[in-house]
C-alpha positions as YAML, in Angstrom:
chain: A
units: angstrom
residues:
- id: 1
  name: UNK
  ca: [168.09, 179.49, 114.94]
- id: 2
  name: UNK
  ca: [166.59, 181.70, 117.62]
- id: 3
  name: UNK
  ca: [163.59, 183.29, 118.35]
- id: 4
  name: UNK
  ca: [160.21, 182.66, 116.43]
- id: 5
  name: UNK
  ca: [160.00, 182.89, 112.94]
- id: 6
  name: UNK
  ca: [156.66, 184.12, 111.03]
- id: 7
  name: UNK
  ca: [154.32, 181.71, 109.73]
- id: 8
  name: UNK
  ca: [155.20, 180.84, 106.15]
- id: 9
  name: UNK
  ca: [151.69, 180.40, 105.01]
- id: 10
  name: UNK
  ca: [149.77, 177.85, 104.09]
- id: 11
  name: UNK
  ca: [150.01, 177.72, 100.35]
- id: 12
  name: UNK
  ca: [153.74, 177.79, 100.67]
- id: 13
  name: UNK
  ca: [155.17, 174.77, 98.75]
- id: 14
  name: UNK
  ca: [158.59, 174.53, 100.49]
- id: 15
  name: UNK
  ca: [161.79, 172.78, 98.48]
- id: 16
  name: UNK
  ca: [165.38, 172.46, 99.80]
- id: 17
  name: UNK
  ca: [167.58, 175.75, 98.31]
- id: 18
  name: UNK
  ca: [170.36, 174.41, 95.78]
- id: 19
  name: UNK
  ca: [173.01, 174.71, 98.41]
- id: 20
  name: UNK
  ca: [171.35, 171.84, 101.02]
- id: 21
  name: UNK
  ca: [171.22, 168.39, 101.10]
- id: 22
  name: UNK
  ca: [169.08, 166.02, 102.91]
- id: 23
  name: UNK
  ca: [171.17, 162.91, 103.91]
- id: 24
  name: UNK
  ca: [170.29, 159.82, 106.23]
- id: 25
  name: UNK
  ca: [173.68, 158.81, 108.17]
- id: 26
  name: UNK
  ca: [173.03, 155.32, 108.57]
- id: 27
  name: UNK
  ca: [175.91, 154.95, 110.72]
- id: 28
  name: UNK
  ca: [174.35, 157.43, 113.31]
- id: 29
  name: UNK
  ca: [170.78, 157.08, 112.20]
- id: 30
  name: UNK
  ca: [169.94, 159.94, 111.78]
- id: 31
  name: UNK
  ca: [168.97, 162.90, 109.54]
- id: 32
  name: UNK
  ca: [171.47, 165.63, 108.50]
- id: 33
  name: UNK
  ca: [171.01, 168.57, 106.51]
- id: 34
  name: UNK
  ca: [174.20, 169.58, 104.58]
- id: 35
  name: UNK
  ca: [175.21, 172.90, 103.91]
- id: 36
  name: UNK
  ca: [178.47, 174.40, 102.53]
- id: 37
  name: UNK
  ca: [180.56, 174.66, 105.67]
- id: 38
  name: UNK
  ca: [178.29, 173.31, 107.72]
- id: 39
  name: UNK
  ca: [176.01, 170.27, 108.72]
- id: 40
  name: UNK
  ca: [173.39, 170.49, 110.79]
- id: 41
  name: UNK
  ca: [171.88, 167.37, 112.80]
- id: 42
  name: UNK
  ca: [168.25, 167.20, 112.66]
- id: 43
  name: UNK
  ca: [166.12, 165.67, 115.97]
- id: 44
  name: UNK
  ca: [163.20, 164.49, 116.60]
- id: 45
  name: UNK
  ca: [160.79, 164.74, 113.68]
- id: 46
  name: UNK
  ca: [162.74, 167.16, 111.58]
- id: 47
  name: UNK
  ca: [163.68, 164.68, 109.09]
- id: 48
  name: UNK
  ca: [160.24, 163.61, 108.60]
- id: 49
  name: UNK
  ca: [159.31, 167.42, 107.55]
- id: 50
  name: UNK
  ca: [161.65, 167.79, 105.33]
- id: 51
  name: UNK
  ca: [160.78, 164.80, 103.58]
- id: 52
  name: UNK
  ca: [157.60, 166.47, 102.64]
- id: 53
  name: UNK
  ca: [159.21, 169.49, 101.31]
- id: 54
  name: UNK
  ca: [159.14, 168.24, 97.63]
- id: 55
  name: UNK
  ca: [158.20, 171.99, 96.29]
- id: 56
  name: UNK
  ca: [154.83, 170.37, 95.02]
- id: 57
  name: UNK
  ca: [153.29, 169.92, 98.33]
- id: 58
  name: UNK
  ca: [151.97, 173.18, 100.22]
- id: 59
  name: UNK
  ca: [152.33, 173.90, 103.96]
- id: 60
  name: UNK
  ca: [148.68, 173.12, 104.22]
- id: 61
  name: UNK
  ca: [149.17, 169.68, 102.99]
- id: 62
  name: UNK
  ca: [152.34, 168.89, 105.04]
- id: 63
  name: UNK
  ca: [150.77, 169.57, 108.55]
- id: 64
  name: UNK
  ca: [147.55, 167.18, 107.09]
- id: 65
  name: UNK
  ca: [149.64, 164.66, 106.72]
- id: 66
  name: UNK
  ca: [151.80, 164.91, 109.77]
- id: 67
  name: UNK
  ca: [148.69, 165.15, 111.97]
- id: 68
  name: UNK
  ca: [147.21, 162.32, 110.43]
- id: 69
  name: UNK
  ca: [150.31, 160.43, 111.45]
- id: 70
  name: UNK
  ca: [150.66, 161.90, 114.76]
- id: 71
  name: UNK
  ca: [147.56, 162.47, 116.41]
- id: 72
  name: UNK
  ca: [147.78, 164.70, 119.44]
- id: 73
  name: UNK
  ca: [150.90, 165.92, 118.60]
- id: 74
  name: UNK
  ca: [150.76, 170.10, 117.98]
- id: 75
  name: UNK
  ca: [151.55, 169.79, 114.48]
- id: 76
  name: UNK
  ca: [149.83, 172.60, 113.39]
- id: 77
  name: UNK
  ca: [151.07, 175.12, 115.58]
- id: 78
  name: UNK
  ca: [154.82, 173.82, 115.03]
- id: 79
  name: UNK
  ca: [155.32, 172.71, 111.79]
- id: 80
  name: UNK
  ca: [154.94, 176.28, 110.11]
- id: 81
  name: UNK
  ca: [156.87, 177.85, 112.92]
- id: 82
  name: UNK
  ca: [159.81, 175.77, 112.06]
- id: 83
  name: UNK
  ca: [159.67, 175.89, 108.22]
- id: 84
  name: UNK
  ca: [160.01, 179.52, 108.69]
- id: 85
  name: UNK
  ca: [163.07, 179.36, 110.68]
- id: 86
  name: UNK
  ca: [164.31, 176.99, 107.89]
- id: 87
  name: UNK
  ca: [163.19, 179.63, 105.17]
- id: 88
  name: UNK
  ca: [164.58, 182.55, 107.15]
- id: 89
  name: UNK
  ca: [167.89, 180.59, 107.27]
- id: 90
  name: UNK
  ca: [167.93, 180.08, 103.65]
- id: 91
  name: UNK
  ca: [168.07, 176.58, 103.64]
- id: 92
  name: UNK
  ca: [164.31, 176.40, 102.08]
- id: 93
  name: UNK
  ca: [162.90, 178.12, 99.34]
...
């Protein structure tokens, strides 16, 4: 993914497209994203995003409840920034 994507909105209720999968690899510990063809390993916090993306629970809500678990951290500037790289790339809907 390169260069900034646009801000998906905050009424956005983001939900994993048909063709990914959000796996835990308990051997590595850590979050994957599967994809046909591809799998893409998820750092840092990634994982914890797309936990939230249940398709019931808006954009709005999802940077709430990061910041309240992560004060300080600029959740609100990059949270929407990366679901929209994640939308652009078709692996959200």
């Amino acid at each position: 993914m390169t260069g900034p994507a646009p801000d998906p909105g905050p009424r956005w209720k983001p939900v994993l497209s048909r063709s990914a999968v959000f796996r835990h690899d308990r051997v590595r510990d850590t979050d994957l994203l599967v994809l046909p063809e591809r799998v893409v390993v998820l750092q840092g916090n990634a994982g914890s995003i797309l936990r939230l993306c249940d398709g019931a629970t808006d954009v709005g809500t999802i940077v709430a409840t990061l910041a309240a678990q992560h004060p300080g951290a600029p959740v609100a500037a990059e949270v929407p920034v990366f679901l929209g790289r994640l939308r652009a790339e078709g692996w959200l809907k």
